[in-house]
Coordinates of C-alpha atoms in Angstrom, one line a residue:
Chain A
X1 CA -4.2 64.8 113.4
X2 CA -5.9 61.7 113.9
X3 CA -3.4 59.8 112.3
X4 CA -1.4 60.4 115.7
X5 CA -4.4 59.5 118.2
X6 CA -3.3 56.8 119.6
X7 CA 0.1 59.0 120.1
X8 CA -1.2 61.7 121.1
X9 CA -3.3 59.9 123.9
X10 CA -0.1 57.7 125.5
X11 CA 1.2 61.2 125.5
X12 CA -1.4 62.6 127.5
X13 CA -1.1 59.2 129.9
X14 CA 2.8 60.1 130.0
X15 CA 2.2 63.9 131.0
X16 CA -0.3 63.0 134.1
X17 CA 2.8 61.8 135.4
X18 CA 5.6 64.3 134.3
X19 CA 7.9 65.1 137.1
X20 CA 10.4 66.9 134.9
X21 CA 8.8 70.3 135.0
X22 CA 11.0 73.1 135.3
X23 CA 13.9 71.1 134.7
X24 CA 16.6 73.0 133.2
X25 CA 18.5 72.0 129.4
X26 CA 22.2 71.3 131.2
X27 CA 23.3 67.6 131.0
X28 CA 23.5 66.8 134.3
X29 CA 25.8 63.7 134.5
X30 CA 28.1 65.7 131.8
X31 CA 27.5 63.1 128.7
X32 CA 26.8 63.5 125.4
X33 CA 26.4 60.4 123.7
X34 CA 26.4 59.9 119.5
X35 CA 24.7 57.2 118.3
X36 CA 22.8 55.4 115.8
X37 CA 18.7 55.7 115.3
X38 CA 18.2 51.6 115.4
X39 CA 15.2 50.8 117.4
X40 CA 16.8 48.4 119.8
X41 CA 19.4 51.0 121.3
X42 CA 18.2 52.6 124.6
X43 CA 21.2 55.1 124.9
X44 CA 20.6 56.4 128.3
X45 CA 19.5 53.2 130.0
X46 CA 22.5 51.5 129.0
X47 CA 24.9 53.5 130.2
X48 CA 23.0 54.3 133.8
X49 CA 21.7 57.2 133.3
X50 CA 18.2 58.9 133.1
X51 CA 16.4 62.1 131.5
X52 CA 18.0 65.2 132.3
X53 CA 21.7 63.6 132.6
X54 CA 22.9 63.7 129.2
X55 CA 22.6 64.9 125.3
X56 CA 21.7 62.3 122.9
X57 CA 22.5 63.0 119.3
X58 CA 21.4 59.6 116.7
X59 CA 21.5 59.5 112.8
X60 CA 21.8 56.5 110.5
X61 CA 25.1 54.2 112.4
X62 CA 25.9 56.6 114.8
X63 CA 28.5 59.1 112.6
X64 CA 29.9 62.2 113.6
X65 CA 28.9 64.2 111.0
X66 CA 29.6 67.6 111.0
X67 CA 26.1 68.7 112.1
X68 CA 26.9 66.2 115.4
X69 CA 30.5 68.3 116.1
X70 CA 27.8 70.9 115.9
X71 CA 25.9 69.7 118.5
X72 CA 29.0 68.5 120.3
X73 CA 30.5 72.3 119.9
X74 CA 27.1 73.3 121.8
X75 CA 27.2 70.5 124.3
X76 CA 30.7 71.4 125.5
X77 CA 30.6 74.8 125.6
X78 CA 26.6 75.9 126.8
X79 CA 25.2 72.5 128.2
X80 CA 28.0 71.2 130.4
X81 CA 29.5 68.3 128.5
X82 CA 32.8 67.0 129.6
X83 CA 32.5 63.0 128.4
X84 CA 31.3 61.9 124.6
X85 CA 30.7 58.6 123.5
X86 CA 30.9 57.6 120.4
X87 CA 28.4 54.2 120.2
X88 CA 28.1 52.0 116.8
X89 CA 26.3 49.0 117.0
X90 CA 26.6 45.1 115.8
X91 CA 24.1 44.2 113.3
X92 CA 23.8 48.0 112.3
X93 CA 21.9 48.2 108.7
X94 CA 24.8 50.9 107.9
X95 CA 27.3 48.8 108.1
X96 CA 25.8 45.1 106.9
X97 CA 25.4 46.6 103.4
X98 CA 27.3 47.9 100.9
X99 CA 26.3 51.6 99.6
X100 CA 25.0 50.3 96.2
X101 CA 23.1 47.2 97.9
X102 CA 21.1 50.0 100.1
X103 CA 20.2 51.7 97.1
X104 CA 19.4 49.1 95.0
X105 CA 16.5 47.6 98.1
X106 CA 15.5 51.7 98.2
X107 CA 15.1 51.3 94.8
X108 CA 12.6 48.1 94.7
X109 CA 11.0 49.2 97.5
X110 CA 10.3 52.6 96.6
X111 CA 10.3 52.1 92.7
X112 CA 12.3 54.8 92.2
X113 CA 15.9 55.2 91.3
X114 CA 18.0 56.2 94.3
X115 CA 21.6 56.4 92.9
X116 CA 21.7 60.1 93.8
X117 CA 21.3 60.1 97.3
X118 CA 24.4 59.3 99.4
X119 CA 23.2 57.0 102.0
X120 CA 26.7 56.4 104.0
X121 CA 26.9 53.0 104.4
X122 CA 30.1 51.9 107.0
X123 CA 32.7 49.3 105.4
X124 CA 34.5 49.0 108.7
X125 CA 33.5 49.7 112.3
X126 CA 36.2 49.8 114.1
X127 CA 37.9 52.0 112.2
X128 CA 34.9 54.7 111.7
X129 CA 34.6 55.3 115.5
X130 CA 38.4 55.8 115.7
X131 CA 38.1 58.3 113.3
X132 CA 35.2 59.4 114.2
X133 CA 36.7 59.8 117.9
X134 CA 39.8 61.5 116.2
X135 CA 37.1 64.1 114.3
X136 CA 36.1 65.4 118.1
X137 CA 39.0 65.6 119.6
X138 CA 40.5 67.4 117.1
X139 CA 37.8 69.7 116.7
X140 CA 39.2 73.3 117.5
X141 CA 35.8 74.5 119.5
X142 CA 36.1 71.3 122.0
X143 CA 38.3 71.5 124.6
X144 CA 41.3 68.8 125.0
X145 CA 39.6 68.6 128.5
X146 CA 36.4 66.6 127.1
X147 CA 37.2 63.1 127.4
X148 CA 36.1 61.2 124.1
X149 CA 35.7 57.4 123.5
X150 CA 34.9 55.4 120.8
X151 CA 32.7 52.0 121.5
X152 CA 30.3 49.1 119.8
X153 CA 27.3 48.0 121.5
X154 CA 26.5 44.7 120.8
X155 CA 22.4 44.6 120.6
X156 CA 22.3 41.3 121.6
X157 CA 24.2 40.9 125.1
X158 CA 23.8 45.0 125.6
X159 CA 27.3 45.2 126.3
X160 CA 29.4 48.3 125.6
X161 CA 32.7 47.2 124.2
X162 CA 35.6 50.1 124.5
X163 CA 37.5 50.4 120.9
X164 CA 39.6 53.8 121.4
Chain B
X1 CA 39.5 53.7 129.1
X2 CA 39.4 54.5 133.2
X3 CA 37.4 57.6 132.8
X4 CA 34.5 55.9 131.2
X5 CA 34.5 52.9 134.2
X6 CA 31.9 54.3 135.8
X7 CA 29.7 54.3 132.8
X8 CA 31.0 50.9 132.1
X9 CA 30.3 49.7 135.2
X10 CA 26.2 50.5 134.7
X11 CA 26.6 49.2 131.3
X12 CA 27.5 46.1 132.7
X13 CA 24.5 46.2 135.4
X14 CA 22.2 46.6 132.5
X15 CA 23.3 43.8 130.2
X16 CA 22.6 41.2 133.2
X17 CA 18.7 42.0 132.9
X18 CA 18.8 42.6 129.1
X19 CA 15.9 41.2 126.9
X20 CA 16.3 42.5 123.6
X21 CA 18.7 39.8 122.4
X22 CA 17.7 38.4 119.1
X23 CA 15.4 42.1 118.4
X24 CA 15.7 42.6 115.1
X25 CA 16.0 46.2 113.8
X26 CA 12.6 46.9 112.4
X27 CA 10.8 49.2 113.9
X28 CA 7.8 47.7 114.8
X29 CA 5.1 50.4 115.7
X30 CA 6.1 51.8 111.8
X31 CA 7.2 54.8 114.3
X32 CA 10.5 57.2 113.2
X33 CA 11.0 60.7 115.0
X34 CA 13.0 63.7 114.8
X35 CA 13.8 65.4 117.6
X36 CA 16.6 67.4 119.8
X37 CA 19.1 66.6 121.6
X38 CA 17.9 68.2 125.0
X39 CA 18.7 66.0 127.8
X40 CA 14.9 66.4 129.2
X41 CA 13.3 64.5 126.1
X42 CA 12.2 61.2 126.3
X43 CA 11.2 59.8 122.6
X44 CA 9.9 56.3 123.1
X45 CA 8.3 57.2 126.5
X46 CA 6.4 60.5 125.8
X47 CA 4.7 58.5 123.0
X48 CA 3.8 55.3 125.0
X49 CA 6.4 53.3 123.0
X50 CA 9.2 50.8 124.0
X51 CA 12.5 49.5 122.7
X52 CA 12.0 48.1 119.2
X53 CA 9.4 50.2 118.4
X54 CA 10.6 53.4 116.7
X55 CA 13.5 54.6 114.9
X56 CA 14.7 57.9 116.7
X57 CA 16.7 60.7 115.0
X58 CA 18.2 63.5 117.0
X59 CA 20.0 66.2 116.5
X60 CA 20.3 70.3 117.8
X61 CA 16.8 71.2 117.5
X62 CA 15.2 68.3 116.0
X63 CA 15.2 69.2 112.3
X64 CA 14.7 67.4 109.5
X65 CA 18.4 67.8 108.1
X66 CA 19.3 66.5 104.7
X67 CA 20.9 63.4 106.7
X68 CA 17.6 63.0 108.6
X69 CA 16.2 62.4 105.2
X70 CA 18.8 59.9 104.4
X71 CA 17.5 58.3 107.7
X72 CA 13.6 58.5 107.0
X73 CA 13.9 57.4 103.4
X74 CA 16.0 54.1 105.4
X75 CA 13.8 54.0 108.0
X76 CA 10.6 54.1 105.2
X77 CA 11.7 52.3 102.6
X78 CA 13.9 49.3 104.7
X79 CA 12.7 49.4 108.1
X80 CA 8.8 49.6 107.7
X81 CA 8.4 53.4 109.2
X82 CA 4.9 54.3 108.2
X83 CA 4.8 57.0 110.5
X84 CA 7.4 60.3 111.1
X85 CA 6.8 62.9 113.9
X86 CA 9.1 66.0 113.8
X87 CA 9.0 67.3 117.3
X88 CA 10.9 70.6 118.4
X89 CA 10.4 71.4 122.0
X90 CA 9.9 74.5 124.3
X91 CA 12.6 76.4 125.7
X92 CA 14.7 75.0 123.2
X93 CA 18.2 76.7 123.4
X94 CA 18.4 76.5 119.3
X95 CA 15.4 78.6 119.3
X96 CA 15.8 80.9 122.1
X97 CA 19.0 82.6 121.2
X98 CA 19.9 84.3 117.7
X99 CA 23.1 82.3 115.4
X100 CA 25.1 85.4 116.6
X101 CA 24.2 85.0 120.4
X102 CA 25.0 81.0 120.3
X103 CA 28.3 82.3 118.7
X104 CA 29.5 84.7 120.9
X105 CA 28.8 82.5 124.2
X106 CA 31.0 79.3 122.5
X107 CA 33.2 82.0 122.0
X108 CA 33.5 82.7 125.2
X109 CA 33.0 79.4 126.6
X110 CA 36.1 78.0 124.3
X111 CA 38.3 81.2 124.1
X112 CA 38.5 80.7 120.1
X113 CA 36.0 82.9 117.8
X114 CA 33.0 80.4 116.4
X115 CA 32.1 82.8 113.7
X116 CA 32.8 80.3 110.8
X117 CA 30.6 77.6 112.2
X118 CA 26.8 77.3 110.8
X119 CA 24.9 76.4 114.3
X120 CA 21.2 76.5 112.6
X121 CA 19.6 78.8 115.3
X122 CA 15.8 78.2 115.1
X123 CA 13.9 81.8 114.2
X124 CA 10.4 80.9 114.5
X125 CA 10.0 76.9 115.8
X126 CA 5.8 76.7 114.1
X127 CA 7.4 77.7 110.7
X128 CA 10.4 75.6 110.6
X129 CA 8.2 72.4 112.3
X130 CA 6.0 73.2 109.3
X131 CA 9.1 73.7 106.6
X132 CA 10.5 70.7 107.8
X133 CA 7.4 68.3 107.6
X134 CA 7.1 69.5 104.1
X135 CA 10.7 68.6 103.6
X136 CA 9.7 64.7 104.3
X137 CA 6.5 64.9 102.7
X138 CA 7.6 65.7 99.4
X139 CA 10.7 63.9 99.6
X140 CA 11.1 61.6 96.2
X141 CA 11.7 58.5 97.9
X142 CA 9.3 58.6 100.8
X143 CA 5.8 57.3 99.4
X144 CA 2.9 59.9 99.8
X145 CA 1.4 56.3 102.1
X146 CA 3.8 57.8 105.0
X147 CA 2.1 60.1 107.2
X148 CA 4.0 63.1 109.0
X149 CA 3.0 65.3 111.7
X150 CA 4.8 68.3 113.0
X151 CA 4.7 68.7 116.9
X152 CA 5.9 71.2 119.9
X153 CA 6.8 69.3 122.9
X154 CA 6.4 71.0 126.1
X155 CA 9.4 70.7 128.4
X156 CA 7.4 71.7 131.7
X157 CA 4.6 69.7 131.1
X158 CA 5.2 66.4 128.9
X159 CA 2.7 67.4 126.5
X160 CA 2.6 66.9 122.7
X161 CA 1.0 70.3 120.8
X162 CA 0.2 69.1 117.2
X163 CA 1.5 72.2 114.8
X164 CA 0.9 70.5 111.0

């Protein structure tokens, strides 16, 4: 493991402070939020919140798949969830390329041919999270209760803009 | 969009002291991770990293899902990941209740029967951190360069256990 030293030792300097112990899995502020893996998204700090408060589910642009209705299902019915936000992002890599561009700089970076792999590249934003919104609150194990919205942060003012 | 104001409201307080404008979407310690969902992990900080540093996956348990390859062979191959940790955690609620358990309580929780949904209860968290780091490791289009460790965080204590 000494690939993951220096790692491993900012995680040891993280646990001499750790005031989380005993804390229980329940998102305490009631949010789950889906959204994208990018690098520059802090999804809890930009929405006020802090560790315990809220489920966090990213993948590549922020989709809900089905394994992140999964999650939802789970949220809403075992860990308190009542509010979902749906969070894609300006400048997202998922949505700046086409599918075939993606795999064609896969391909010259990794030398091999990636045409078999579906990547999911976004063609239009806006309308993704509004069906993406429509995909959980249609789903039959989420309550109509759960209120769902559908918004694009914009990585370079940090602002949360509402779509649906 | 009223029920989301308060959340807006923060949103707004944190875009007045934002920083990251201009970031782009590399991550620049070559860091991705998988992890779960659960509202008490903190990816960045429980490695010492920071905003811009680290492509972060999550997802009900933290496993390497065919779309977490998608995002790894991305994150690798376009966005200078050199580095992938898988990291399940203690007291997971994935991998301390059986498919059939999770099940029955959305059932109850929800009123409708959850029997036709694939949750992906965890059975034994070292094997499946183990299954799943192979899973990356031998993927096709993530060079044998990128090296992958499989970890157990510890809720109660903020410590990283190195499984593989």
């Amino acid at each position: 493991m000494a690939d993951f030293d220096d790692l491993l030792a900012a995680n040891h300097a993280y646990a001499e402070d750790f005031t989380l112990s005993g804390f229980d899995g329940i998102a305490h502020a009631g949010v789950a939020m889906v959204t994208c893996m990018d690098s520059r998204i802090e999804p809890l700090e930009m929405i006020g919140l802090q560790a315990g408060d809220a489920k966090i589910l990213r993948n590549p642009g922020g989709r809900v798949t089905d394994q992140a209705l999964v999650a939802l299902v789970l949220g809403v019915n075992l860990l308190r969830v009542n509010r979902v936000l749906v969070v894609e992002h300006t400048r997202c890599a998922m949505a700046s390329s086409t599918e075939d561009d993606l795999k064609g700089r896969i391909a010259d970076s990794s030398g091999s041919d990636a045409s078999w792999m579906t990547l999911g590249a976004i063609v239009d934003q806006e309308n993704t999270v509004r069906a993406d919104v429509l995909r959980v609150r249609t789903h039959p194990l989420i309550s109509d209760d759960v209120i769902v919205g559908g918004f694009i942060y914009d990585v370079d003012t940090g602002l949360l803009r509402p779509v649906v």
